[in-house]
XYZ file of C-alpha atoms in Angstrom:
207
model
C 59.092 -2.417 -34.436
C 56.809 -3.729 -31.994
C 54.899 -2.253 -28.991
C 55.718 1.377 -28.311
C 56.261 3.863 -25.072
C 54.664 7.071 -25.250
C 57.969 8.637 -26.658
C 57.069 7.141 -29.852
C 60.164 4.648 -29.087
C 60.323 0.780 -29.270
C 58.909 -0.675 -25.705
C 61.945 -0.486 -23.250
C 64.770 1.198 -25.545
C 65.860 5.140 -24.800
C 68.410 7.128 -26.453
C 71.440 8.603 -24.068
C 74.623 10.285 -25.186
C 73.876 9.310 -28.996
C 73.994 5.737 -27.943
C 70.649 3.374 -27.722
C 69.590 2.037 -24.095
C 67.503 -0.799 -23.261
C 65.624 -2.479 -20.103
C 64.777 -5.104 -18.917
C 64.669 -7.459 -15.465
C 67.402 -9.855 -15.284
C 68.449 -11.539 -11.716
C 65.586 -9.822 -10.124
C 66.576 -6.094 -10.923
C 65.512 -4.245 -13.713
C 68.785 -2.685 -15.287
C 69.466 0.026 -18.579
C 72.193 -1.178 -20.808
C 74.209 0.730 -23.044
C 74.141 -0.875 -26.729
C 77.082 -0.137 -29.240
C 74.365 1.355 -31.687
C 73.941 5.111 -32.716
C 70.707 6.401 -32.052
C 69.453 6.311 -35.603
C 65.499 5.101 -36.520
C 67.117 1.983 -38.352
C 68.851 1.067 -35.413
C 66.301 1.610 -32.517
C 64.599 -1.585 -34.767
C 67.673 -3.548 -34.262
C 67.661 -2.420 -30.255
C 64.071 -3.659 -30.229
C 64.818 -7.109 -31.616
C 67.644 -7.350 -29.009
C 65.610 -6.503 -26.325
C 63.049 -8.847 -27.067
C 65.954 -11.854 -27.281
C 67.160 -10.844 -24.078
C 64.019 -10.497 -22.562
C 63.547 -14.227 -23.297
C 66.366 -15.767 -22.540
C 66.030 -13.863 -18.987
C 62.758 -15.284 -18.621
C 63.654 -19.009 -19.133
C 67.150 -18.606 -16.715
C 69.595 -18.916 -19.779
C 70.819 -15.035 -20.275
C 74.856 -15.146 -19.697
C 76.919 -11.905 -19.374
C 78.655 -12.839 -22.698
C 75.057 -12.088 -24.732
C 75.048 -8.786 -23.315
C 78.770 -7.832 -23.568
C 78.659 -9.076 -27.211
C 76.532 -5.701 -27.825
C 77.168 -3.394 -25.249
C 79.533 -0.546 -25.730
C 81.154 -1.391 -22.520
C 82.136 -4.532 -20.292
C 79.709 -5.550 -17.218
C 80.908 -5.731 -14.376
C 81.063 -8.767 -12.649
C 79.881 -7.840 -9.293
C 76.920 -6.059 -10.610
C 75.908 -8.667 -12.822
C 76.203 -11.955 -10.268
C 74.146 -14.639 -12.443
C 73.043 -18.066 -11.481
C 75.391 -19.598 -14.063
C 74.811 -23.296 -15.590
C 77.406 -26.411 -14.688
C 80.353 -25.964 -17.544
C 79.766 -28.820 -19.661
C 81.958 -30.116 -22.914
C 78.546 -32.173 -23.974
C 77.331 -31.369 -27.669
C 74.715 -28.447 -27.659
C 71.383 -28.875 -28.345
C 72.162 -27.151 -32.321
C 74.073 -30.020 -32.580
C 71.502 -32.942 -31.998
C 68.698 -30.456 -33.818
C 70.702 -30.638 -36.587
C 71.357 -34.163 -36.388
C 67.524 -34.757 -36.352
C 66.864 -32.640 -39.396
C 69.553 -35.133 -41.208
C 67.813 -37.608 -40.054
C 64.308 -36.342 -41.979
C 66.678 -36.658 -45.286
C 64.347 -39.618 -46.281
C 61.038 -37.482 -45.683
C 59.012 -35.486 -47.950
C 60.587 -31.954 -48.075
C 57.644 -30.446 -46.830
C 58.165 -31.991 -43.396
C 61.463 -30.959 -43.238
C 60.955 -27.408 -43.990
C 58.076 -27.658 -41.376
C 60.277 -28.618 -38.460
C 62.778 -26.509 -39.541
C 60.532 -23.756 -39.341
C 59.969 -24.880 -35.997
C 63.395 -25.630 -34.440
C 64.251 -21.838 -36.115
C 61.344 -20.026 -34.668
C 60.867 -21.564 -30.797
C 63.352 -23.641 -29.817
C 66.686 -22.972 -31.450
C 67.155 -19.047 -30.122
C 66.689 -20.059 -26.680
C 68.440 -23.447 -26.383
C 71.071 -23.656 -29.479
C 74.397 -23.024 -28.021
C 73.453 -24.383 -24.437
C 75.016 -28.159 -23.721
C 72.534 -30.218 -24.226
C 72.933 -32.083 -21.067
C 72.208 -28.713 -18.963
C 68.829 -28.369 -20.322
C 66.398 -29.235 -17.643
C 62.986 -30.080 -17.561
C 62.332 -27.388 -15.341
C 63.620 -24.716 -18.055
C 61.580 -27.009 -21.054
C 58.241 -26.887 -19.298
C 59.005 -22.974 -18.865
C 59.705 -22.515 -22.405
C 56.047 -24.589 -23.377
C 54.042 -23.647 -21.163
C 55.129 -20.181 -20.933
C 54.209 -19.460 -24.559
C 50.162 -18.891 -25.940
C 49.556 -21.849 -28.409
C 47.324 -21.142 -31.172
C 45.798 -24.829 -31.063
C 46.971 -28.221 -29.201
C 47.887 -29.443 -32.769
C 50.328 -26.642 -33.023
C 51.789 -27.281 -29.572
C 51.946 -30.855 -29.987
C 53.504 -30.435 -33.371
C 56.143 -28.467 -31.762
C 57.005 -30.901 -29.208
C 57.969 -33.442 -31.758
C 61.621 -31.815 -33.129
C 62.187 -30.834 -29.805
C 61.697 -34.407 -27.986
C 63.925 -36.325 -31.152
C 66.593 -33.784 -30.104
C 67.055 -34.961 -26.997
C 66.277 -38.818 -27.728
C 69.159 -38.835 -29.928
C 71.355 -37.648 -26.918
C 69.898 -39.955 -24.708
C 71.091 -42.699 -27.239
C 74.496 -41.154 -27.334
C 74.430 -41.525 -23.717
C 75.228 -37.656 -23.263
C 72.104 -37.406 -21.238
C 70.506 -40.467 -18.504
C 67.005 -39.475 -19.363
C 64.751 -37.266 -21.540
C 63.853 -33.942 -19.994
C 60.998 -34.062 -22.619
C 59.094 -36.824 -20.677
C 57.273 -34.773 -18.441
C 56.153 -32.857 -21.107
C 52.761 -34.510 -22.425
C 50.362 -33.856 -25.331
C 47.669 -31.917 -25.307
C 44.156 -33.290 -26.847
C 43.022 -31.203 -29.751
C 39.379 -30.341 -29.029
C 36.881 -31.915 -31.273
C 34.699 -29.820 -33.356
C 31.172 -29.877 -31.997
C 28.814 -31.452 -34.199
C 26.573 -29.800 -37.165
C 23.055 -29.589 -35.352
C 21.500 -29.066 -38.646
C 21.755 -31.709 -41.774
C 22.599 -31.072 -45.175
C 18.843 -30.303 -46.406
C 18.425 -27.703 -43.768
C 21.354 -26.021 -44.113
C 20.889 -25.135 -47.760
C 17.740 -24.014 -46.482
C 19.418 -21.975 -44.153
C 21.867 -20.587 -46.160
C 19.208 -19.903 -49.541
């Protein structure tokens, strides 16, 4: 269920009027919203997960109204809700060219396709996959990298890989005039430091 308040409650959810509430900052304010969920245990883990979606998309710019109307109990209203919204756009979305790329590994072992998969499911895909691809900035990419605590530079560079493809293909389809990946370098992985002690003394050591 993730972190809890000291009402024993998910982090940021609140039951009113046998409905489930949530919070979180969006446009600068931090608001309650009303989900279309009883008030039940089960569903207070389903709030949670919500919350935690929202909460992300928020943070990299790319929450819309529509996410939050699709599970509220009640339409927002406009006015309160005024949200920098992106250009409209008829360009593929970036679901579309990640799933172009995994077609693309058909000719690679399966284990590297599951791999990136994994990836493109996990970090990339809930925050980009319905957005036009062409309305993806850099600016919202080097949020989403930086912005997240990499267990290793291996594991961040290995992420970058699905996620630059996806937007080379587009570039080759000429939906987009440049990469937005570009800026985004890898990281070196740090070198183990060196055994001060050779074979022969480390038996000794370790007998």
């Amino acid at each position: 269920m993730g972190r809890t308040s000291s009402s024993g409650l998910p982090k940021g959810t609140r039951a009113r009027s046998g409905k489930i509430q949530i919070n979180f900052k969006w446009n600068d304010k931090r608001e309650w919203f009303t989900l279309d969920l009883i008030d039940t245990p089960a569903n207070f883990i389903k709030a949670a997960k919500i919350r935690e979606d929202f909460v992300n998309k928020a943070k990299y710019g790319i929450l819309k109204i529509e996410d939050i109307e699709a599970v509220t109990a009640k339409p927002i209203k406009k006015a309160d809700a005024a949200q920098k919204t992106l250009p409209a756009s008829n360009a593929p979305t970036f679901a579309h060219y990640a799933q172009e790329y995994l077609y693309n590994l058909s000719d690679h072992k399966q284990g590297t396709k599951k791999k990136y998969l994994s990836i493109l499911e996990r970090l990339w895909m809930p925050l980009f996959e319905d957005m036009p691809i062409n309305t993806i900035t850099s600016q919202m990419l080097g949020t989403a990298v930086n912005g997240r605590e990499w267990s290793s530079a291996k594991t961040r560079n290995d992420a970058l890989i699905p996620l630059r493809v996806a937007f080379e293909l587009a570039h080759d389809d000429e939906i987009i005039d440049k990469n937005p990946c570009d800026r985004l370098k890898n990281q070196k992985p740090q070198e183990a430091e060196p055994d001060p002690f050779n074979e022969i003394e480390r038996e000794r050591i370790l007998n």
